[in-house]
Coordinates of C-alpha atoms in Angstrom, one line a residue:
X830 CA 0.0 0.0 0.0
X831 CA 1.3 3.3 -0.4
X832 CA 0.7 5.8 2.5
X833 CA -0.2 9.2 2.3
X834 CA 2.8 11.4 4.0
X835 CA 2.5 15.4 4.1
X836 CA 4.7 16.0 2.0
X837 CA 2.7 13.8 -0.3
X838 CA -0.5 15.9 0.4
X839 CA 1.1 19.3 0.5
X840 CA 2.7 17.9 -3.3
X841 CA -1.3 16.9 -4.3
X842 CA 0.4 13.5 -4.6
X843 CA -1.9 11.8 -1.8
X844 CA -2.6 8.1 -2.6
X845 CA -5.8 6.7 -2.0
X846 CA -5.4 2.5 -1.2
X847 CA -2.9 0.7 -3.9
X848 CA -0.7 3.5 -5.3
X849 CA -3.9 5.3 -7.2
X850 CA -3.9 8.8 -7.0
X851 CA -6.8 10.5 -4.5
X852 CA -7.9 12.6 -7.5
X853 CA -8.4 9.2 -9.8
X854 CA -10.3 7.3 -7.3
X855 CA -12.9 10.2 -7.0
X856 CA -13.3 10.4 -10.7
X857 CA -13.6 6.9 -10.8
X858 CA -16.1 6.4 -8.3
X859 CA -18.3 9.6 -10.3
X860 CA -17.8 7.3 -13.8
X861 CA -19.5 4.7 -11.7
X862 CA -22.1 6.6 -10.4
X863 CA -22.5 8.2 -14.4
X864 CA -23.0 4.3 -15.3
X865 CA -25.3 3.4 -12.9
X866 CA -27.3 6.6 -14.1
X867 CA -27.2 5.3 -17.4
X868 CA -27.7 2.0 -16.3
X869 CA -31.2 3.2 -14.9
X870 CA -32.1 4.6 -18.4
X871 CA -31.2 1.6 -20.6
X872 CA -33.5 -0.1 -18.2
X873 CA -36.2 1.9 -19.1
X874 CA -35.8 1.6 -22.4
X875 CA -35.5 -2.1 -22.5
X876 CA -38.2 -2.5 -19.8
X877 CA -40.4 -1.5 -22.8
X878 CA -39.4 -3.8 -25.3
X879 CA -38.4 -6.7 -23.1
X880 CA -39.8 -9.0 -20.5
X881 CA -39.0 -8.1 -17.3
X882 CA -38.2 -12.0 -16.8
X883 CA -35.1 -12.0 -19.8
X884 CA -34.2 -8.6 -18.5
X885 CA -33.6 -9.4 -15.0
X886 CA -31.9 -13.0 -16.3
X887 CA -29.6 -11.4 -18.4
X888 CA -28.5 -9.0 -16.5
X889 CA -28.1 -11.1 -13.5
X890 CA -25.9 -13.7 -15.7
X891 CA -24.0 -11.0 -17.5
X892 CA -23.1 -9.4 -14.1
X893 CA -22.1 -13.0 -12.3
X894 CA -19.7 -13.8 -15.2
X895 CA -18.3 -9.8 -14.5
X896 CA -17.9 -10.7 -10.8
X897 CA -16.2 -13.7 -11.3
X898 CA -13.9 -11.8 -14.1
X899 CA -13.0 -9.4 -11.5
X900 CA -12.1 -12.4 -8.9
X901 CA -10.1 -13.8 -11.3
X902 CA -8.2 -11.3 -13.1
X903 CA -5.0 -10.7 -11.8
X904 CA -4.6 -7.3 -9.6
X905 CA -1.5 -6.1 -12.0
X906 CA -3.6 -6.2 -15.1
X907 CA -4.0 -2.6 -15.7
X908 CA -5.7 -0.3 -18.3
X909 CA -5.4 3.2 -19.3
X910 CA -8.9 5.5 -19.7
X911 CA -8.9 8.3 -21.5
X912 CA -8.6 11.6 -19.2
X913 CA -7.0 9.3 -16.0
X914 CA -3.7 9.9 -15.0
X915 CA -2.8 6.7 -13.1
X916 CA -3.3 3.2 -15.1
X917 CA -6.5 1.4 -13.6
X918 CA -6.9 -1.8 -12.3
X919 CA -8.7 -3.8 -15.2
X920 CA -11.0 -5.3 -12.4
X921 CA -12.0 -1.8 -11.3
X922 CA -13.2 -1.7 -15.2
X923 CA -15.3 -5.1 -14.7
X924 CA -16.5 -3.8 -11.8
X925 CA -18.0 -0.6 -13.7
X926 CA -20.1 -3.0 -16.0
X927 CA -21.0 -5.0 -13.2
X928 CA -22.6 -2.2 -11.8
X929 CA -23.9 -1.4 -14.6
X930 CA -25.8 -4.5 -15.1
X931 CA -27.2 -4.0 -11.8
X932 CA -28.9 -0.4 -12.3
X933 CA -30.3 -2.0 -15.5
X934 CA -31.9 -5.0 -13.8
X935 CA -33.7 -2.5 -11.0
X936 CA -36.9 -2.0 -13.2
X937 CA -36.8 -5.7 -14.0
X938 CA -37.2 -6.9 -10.0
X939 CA -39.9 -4.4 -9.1
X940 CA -41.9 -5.4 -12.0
X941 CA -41.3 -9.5 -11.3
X942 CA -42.0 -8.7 -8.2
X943 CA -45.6 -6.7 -8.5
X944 CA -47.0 -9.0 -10.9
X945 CA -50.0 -10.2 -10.6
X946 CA -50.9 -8.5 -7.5
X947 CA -54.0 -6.2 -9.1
X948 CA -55.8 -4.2 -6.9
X949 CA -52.8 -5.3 -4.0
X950 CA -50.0 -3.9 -6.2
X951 CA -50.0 0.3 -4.6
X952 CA -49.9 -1.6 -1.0
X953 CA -47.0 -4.0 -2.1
X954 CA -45.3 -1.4 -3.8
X955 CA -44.9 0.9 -0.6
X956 CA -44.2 -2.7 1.4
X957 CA -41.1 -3.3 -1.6
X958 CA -39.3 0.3 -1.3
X959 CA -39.5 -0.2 2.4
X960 CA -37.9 -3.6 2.3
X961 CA -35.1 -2.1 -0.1
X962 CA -32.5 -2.7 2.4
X963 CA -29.6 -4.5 0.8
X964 CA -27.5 -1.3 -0.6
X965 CA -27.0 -1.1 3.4
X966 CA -26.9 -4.5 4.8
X967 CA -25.0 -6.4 1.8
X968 CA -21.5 -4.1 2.1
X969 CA -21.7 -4.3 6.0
X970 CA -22.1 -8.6 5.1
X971 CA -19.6 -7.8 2.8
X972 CA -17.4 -6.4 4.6
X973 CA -17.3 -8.9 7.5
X974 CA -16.3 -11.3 5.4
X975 CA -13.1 -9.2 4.3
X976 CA -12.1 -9.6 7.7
X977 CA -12.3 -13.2 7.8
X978 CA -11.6 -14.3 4.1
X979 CA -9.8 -11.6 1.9
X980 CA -10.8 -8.5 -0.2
X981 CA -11.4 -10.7 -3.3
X982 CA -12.8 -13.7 -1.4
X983 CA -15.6 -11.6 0.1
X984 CA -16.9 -11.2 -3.8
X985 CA -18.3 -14.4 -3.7
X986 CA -21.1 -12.4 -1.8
X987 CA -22.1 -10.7 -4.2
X988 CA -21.4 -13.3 -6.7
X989 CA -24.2 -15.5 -4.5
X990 CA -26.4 -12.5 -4.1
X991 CA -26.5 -12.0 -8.2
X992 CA -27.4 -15.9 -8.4
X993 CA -29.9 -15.3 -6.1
X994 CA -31.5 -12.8 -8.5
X995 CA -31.1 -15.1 -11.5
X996 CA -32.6 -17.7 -9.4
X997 CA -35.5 -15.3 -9.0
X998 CA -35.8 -14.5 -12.6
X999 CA -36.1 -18.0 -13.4
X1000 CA -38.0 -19.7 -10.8
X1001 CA -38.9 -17.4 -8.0
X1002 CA -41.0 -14.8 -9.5
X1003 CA -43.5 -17.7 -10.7
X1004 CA -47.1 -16.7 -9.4
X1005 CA -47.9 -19.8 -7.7
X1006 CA -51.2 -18.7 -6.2
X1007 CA -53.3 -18.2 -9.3
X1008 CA -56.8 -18.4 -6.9
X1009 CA -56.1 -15.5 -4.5
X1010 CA -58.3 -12.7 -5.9
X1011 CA -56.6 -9.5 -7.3
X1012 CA -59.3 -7.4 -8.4

């Protein structure tokens, strides 16, 4: 790791983790947020032309093979991006479409989710935003496991978590009680 000294901040040289500039890692983490912005739009416009089912299955299976990328791929593969200074971690890259593929898939769950519940639907929709939980409770999971595994290892989380939403795209959304009224 490279630590910050200050000299090194008084230079504008502080280092933010693995020898990546402080100024890099912001604008990397706003291209992420950009992406998950567009990520949000592109679901929209697929979410129109698409079943929610094969839009929430392939972006769950696009975004396991992107976790399991970034396990894999060695940490000195690096890349340059146009308008970075410091050469970027080509996992931090994967990462990017992974989160991608997540802010595309958003529209995708709800709608799985709130099928078939007619008249119920208003009631279950307040019930799901409340329930949105995991952006707070998956990083603090994930972050446990750091501490006992590794950095990398504690990936499999999320790999897990993704499976779980393909599993739900495929199987788990099924309406299985046909005979409750809706109307």
């Amino acid at each position: 790791k490279a630590y910050n000294t200050a000299k090194d901040v008084a230079d504008g040289k502080e280092k933010a983790g693995r020898g990546m500039s402080a100024s890099t890692a912001g604008t990397l983490v706003g291209i992420y947020w950009f992406l998950m912005m567009v990520g949000r739009l592109i679901g929209g416009v697929i979410g129109g032309r698409v079943s929610s089912k094969a839009m929430l299955t392939t972006a769950s299976g696009v975004a396991m093979l992107l976790v399991a990328a970034f396990i894999f791929i060695p940490q000195s593969a690096v890349i340059n991006i146009p308008f970075i200074n410091d050469a970027v971690p080509v996992g931090i890259a994967v990462l990017f479409l992974c989160g991608l593929c997540t802010s595309v898939m958003w529209g995708g769950i709800f709608n799985l989710a709130a099928e078939g519940l007619g008249k119920y639907t208003a009631a279950a929709s307040g019930i799901f935003m409340a329930l949105v939980c995991g952006g707070g409770v998956i990083p603090f999971l994930q972050g446990l496991l750091v501490d006992y595994t590794s950095y990398l290892g504690s990936y499999w989380l999320i790999f897990a978590c993704l499976g779980f939403l393909l599993f739900y795209a495929l199987v788990g959304s099924k309406n299985v009680n046909k005979d409750i009224p809706t109307e």
